[in-house]
mmCIF file of C-alpha atoms in Angstrom:
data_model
loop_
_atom_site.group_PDB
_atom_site.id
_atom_site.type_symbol
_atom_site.label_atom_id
_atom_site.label_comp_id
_atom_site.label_asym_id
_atom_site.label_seq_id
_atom_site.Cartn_x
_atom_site.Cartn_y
_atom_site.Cartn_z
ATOM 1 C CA UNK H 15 -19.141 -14.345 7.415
ATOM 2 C CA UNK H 16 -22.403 -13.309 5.547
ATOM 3 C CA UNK H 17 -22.421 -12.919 1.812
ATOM 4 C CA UNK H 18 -22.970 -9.100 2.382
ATOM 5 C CA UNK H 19 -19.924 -9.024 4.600
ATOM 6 C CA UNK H 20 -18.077 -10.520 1.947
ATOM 7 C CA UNK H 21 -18.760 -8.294 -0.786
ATOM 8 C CA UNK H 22 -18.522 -5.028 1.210
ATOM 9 C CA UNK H 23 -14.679 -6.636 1.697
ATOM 10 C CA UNK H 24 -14.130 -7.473 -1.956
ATOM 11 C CA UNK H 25 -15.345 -3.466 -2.424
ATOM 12 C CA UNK H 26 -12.562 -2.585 -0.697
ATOM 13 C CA UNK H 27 -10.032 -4.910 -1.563
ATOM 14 C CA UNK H 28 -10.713 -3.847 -5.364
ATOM 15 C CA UNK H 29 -10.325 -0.666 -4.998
ATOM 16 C CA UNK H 30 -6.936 -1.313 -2.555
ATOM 17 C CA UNK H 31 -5.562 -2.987 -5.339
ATOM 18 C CA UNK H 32 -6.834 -0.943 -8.211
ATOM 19 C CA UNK H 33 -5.331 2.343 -6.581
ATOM 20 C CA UNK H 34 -1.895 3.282 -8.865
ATOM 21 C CA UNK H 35 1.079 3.177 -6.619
ATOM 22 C CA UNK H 36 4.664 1.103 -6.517
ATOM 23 C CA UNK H 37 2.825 -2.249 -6.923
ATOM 24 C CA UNK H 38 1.669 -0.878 -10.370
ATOM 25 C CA UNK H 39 4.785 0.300 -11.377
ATOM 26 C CA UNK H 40 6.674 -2.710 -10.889
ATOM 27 C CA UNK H 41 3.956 -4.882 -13.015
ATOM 28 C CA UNK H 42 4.040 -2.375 -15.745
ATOM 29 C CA UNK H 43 8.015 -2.290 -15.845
ATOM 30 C CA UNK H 44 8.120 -6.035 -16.360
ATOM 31 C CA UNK H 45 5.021 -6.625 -18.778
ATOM 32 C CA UNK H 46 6.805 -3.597 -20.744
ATOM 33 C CA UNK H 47 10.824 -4.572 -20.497
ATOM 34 C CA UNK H 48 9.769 -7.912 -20.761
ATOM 35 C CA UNK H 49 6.820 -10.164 -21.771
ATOM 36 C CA UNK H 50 2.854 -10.637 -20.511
ATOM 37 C CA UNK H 51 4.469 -13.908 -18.905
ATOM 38 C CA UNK H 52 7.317 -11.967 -17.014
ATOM 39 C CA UNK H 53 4.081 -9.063 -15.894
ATOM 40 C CA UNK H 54 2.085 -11.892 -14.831
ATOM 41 C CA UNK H 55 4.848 -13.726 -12.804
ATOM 42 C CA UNK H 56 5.169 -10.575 -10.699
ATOM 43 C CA UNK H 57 1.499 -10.092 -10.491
ATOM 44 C CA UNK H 58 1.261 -14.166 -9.152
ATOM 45 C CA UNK H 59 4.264 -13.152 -7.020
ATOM 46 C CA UNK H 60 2.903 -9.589 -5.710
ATOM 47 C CA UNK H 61 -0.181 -11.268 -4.580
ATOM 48 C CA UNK H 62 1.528 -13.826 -2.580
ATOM 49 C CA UNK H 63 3.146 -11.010 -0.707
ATOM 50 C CA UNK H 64 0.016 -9.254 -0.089
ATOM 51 C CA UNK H 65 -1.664 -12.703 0.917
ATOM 52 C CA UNK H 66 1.201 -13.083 3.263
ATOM 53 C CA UNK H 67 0.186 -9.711 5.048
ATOM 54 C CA UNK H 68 -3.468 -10.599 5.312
ATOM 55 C CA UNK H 69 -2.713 -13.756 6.838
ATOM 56 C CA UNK H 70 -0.204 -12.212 8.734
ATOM 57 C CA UNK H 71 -2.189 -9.305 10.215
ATOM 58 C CA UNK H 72 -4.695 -12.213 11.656
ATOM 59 C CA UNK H 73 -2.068 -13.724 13.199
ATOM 60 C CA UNK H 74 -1.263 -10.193 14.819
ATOM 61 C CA UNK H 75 1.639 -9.209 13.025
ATOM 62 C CA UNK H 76 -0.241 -5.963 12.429
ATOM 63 C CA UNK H 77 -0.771 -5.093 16.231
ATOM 64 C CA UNK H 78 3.212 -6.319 16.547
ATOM 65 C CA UNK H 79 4.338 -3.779 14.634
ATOM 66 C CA UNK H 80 2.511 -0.947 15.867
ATOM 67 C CA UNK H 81 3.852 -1.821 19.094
ATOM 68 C CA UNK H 82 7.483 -2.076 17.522
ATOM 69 C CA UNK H 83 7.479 1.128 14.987
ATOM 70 C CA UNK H 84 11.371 0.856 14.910
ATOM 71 C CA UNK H 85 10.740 -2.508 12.489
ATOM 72 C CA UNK H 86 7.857 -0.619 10.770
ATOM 73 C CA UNK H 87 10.504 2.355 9.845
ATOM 74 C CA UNK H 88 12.893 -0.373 8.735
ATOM 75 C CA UNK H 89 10.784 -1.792 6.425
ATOM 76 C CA UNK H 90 9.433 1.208 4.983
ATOM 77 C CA UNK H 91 12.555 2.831 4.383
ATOM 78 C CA UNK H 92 14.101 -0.759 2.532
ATOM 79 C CA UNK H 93 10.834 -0.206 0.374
ATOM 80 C CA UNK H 94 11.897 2.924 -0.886
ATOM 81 C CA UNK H 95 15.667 2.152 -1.070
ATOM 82 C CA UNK H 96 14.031 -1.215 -3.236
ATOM 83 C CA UNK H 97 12.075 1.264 -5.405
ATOM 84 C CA UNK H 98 15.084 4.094 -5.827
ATOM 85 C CA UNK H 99 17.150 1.064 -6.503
ATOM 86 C CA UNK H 100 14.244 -0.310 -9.604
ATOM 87 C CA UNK H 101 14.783 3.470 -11.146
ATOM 88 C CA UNK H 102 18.524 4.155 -10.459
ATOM 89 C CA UNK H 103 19.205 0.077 -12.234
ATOM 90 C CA UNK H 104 16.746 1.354 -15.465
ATOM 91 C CA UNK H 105 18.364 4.710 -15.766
ATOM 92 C CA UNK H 106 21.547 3.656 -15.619
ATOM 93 C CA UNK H 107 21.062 -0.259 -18.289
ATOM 94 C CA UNK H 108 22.281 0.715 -21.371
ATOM 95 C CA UNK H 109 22.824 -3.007 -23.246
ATOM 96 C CA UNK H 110 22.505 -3.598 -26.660
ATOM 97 C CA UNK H 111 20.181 -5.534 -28.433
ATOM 98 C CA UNK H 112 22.086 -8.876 -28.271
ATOM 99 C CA UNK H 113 22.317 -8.459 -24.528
ATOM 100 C CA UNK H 114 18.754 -7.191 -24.007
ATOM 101 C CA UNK H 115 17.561 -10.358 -25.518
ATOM 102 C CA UNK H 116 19.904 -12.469 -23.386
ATOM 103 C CA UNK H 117 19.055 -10.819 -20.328
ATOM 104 C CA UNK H 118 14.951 -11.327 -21.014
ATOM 105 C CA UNK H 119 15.324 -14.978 -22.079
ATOM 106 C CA UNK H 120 17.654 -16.043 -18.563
ATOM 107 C CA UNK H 121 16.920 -13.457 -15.732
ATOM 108 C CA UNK H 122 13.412 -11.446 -16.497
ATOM 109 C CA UNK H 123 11.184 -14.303 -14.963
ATOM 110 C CA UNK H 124 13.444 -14.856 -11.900
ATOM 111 C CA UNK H 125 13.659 -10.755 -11.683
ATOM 112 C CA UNK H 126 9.475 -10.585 -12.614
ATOM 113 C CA UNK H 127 8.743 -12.754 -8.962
ATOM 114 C CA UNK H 128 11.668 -11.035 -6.914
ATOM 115 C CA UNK H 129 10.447 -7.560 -7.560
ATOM 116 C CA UNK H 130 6.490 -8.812 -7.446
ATOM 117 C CA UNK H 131 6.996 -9.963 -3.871
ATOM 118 C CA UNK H 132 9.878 -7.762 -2.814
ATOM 119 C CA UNK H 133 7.340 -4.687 -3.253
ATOM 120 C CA UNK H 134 4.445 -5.968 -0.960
ATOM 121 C CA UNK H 135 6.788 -7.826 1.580
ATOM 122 C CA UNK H 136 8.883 -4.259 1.571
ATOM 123 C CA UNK H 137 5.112 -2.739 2.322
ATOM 124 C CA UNK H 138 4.239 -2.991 6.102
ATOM 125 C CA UNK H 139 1.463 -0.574 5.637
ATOM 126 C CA UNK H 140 0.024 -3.703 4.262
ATOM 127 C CA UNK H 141 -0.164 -4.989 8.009
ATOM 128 C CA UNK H 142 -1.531 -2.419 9.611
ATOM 129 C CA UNK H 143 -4.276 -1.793 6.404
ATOM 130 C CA UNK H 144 -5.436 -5.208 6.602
ATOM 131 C CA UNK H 145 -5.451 -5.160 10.937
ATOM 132 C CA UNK H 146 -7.729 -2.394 10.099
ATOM 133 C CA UNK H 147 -9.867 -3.409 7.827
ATOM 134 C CA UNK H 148 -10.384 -7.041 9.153
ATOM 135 C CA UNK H 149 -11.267 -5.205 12.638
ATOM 136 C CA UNK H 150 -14.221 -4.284 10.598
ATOM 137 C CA UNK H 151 -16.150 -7.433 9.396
ATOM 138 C CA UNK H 152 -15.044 -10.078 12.236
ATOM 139 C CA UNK H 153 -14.724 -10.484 15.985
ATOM 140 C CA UNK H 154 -11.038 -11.840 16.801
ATOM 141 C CA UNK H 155 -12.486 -14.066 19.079
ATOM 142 C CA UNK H 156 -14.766 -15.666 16.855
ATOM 143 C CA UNK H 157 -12.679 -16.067 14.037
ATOM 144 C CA UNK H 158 -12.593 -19.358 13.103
ATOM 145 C CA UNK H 159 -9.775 -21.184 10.042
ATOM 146 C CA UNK H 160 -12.197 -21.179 7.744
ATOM 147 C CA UNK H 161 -13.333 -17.405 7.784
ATOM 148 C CA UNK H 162 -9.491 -16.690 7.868
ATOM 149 C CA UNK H 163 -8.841 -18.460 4.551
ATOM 150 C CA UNK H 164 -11.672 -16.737 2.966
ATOM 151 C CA UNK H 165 -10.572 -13.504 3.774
ATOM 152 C CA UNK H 166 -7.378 -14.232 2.562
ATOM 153 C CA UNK H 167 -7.636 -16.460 -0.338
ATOM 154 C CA UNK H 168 -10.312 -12.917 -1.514
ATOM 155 C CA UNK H 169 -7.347 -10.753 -0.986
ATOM 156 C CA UNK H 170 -4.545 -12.773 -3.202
ATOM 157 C CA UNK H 171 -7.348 -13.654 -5.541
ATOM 158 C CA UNK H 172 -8.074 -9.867 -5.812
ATOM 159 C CA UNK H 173 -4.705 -8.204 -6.239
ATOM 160 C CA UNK H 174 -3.448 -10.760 -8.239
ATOM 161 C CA UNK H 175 -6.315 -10.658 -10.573
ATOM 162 C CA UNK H 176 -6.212 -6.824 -10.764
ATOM 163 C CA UNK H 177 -2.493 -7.306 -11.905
ATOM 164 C CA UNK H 178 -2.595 -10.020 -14.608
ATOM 165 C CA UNK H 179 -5.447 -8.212 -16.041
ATOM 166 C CA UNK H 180 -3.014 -5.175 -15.669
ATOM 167 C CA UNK H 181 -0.454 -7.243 -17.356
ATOM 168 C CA UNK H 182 -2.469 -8.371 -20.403
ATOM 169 C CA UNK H 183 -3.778 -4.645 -21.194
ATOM 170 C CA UNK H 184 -0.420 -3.502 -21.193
ATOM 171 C CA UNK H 185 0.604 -6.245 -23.717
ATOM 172 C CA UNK H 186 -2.168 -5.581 -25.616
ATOM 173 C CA UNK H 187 -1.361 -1.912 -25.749
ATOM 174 C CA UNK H 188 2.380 -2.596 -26.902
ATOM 175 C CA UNK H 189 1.216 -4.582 -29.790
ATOM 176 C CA UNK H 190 -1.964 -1.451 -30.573
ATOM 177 C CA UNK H 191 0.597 0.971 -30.317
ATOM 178 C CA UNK H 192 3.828 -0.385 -31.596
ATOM 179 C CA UNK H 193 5.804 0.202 -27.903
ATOM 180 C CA UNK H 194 9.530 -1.451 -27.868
ATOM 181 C CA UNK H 195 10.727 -3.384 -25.049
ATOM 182 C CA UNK H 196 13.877 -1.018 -25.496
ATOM 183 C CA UNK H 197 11.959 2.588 -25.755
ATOM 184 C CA UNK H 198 14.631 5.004 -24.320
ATOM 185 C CA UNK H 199 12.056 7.768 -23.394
ATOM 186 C CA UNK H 200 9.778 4.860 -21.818
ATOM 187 C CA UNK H 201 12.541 3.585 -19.896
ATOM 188 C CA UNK H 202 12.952 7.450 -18.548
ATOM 189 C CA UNK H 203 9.632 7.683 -17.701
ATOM 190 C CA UNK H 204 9.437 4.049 -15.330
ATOM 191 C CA UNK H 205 13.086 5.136 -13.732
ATOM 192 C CA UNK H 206 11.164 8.361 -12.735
ATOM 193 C CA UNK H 207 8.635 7.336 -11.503
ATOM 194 C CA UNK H 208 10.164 4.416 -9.166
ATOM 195 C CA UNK H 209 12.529 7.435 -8.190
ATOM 196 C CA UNK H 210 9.709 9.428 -7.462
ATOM 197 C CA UNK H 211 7.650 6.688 -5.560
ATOM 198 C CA UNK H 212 10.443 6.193 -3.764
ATOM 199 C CA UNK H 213 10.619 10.065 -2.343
ATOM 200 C CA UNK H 214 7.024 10.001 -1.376
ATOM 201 C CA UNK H 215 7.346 6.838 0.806
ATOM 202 C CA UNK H 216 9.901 8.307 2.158
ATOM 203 C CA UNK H 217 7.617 11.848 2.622
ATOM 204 C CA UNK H 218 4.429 10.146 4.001
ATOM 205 C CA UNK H 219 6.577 7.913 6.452
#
């Protein structure tokens, strides 16, 4: 792959990731309910899934599912039942302060990398984007194990970069602005807006 090549797919993979969507969401409920290090553990984690697709779609997972929409569907419709589920669980958490602080310290790390991954591996658009897209800069029959790890190792390092740096604003804007980890009206707006990601993956299906 020529250096050329390789930017033109960085280009795109930049603005893949940087484009607001579910993925966002879930980085920005955990860096907010929780801590930069709970943000950035489902940022690590989110990348991994969307790794996992890259290297998936050279394998030909991508062309597999095209040819089997009825696990497509199934996947796409867990992904929104996984994102109705994020909005219904924040709408409906009322602890106190005691319990907010015990549920942070023991579960929000575990919860940061289930969510992170659960929302790309929940995501087989991924598949069939990256099928797409690799179509694009290589030959299948030329593609060698080291111009698969490149692509892929630029994809994690991409979306997972995008997302810590997403992350550390957003701690960086609590502190600026004075947000609470416990802001009712905040918590309203995330719960509506997984609920409403949730109906448009279900609308564009």
């Amino acid at each position: 792959m020529t250096l050329s090549l390789w930017l033109s797919l960085v280009a795109i993979c930049m603005m893949g990731a940087m484009s607001p969507g579910p993925s966002l969401a879930v980085v920005l409920k955990h860096s907010i309910h929780g801590s930069m290090k709970s943000g950035m553990l489902a940022a690590i984690s989110h990348g991994v899934g969307v790794g996992f697709y890259a290297a998936a779609s050279l394998l030909g997972l991508g062309a597999l599912m095209l040819q089997f929409p009825t696990v497509y569907q199934v996947l796409v419709y867990l992904g929104a039942a996984y994102l109705a589920y994020l909005g219904i669980k924040i709408l409906l958490a009322k602890p106190s302060a005691d319990e907010l602080q015990v549920a942070q310290q023991s579960g929000s790390a575990q919860q940061a990398l289930q969510d992170g991954f659960a929302i790309a591996f929940l995501n087989p658009k991924l598949a069939v984007f990256f099928l797409a897209l690799f179509s694009q800069f290589i030959d299948p029959a030329n593609l060698t194990f080291k111009v698969g790890m490149i692509m892929c190792l630029t994809v994690f390092v991409i979306d997972t970069g995008w997302y810590l740096i997403v992350a550390a604003l957003t701690e960086l804007s609590k502190k600026r602005f004075a947000f609470t980890k416990s802001s009712p009206w905040l918590d309203k707006v995330l719960a509506v807006i997984f609920i409403a990601l949730a109906v448009r993956v279900l609308l564009t299906t």
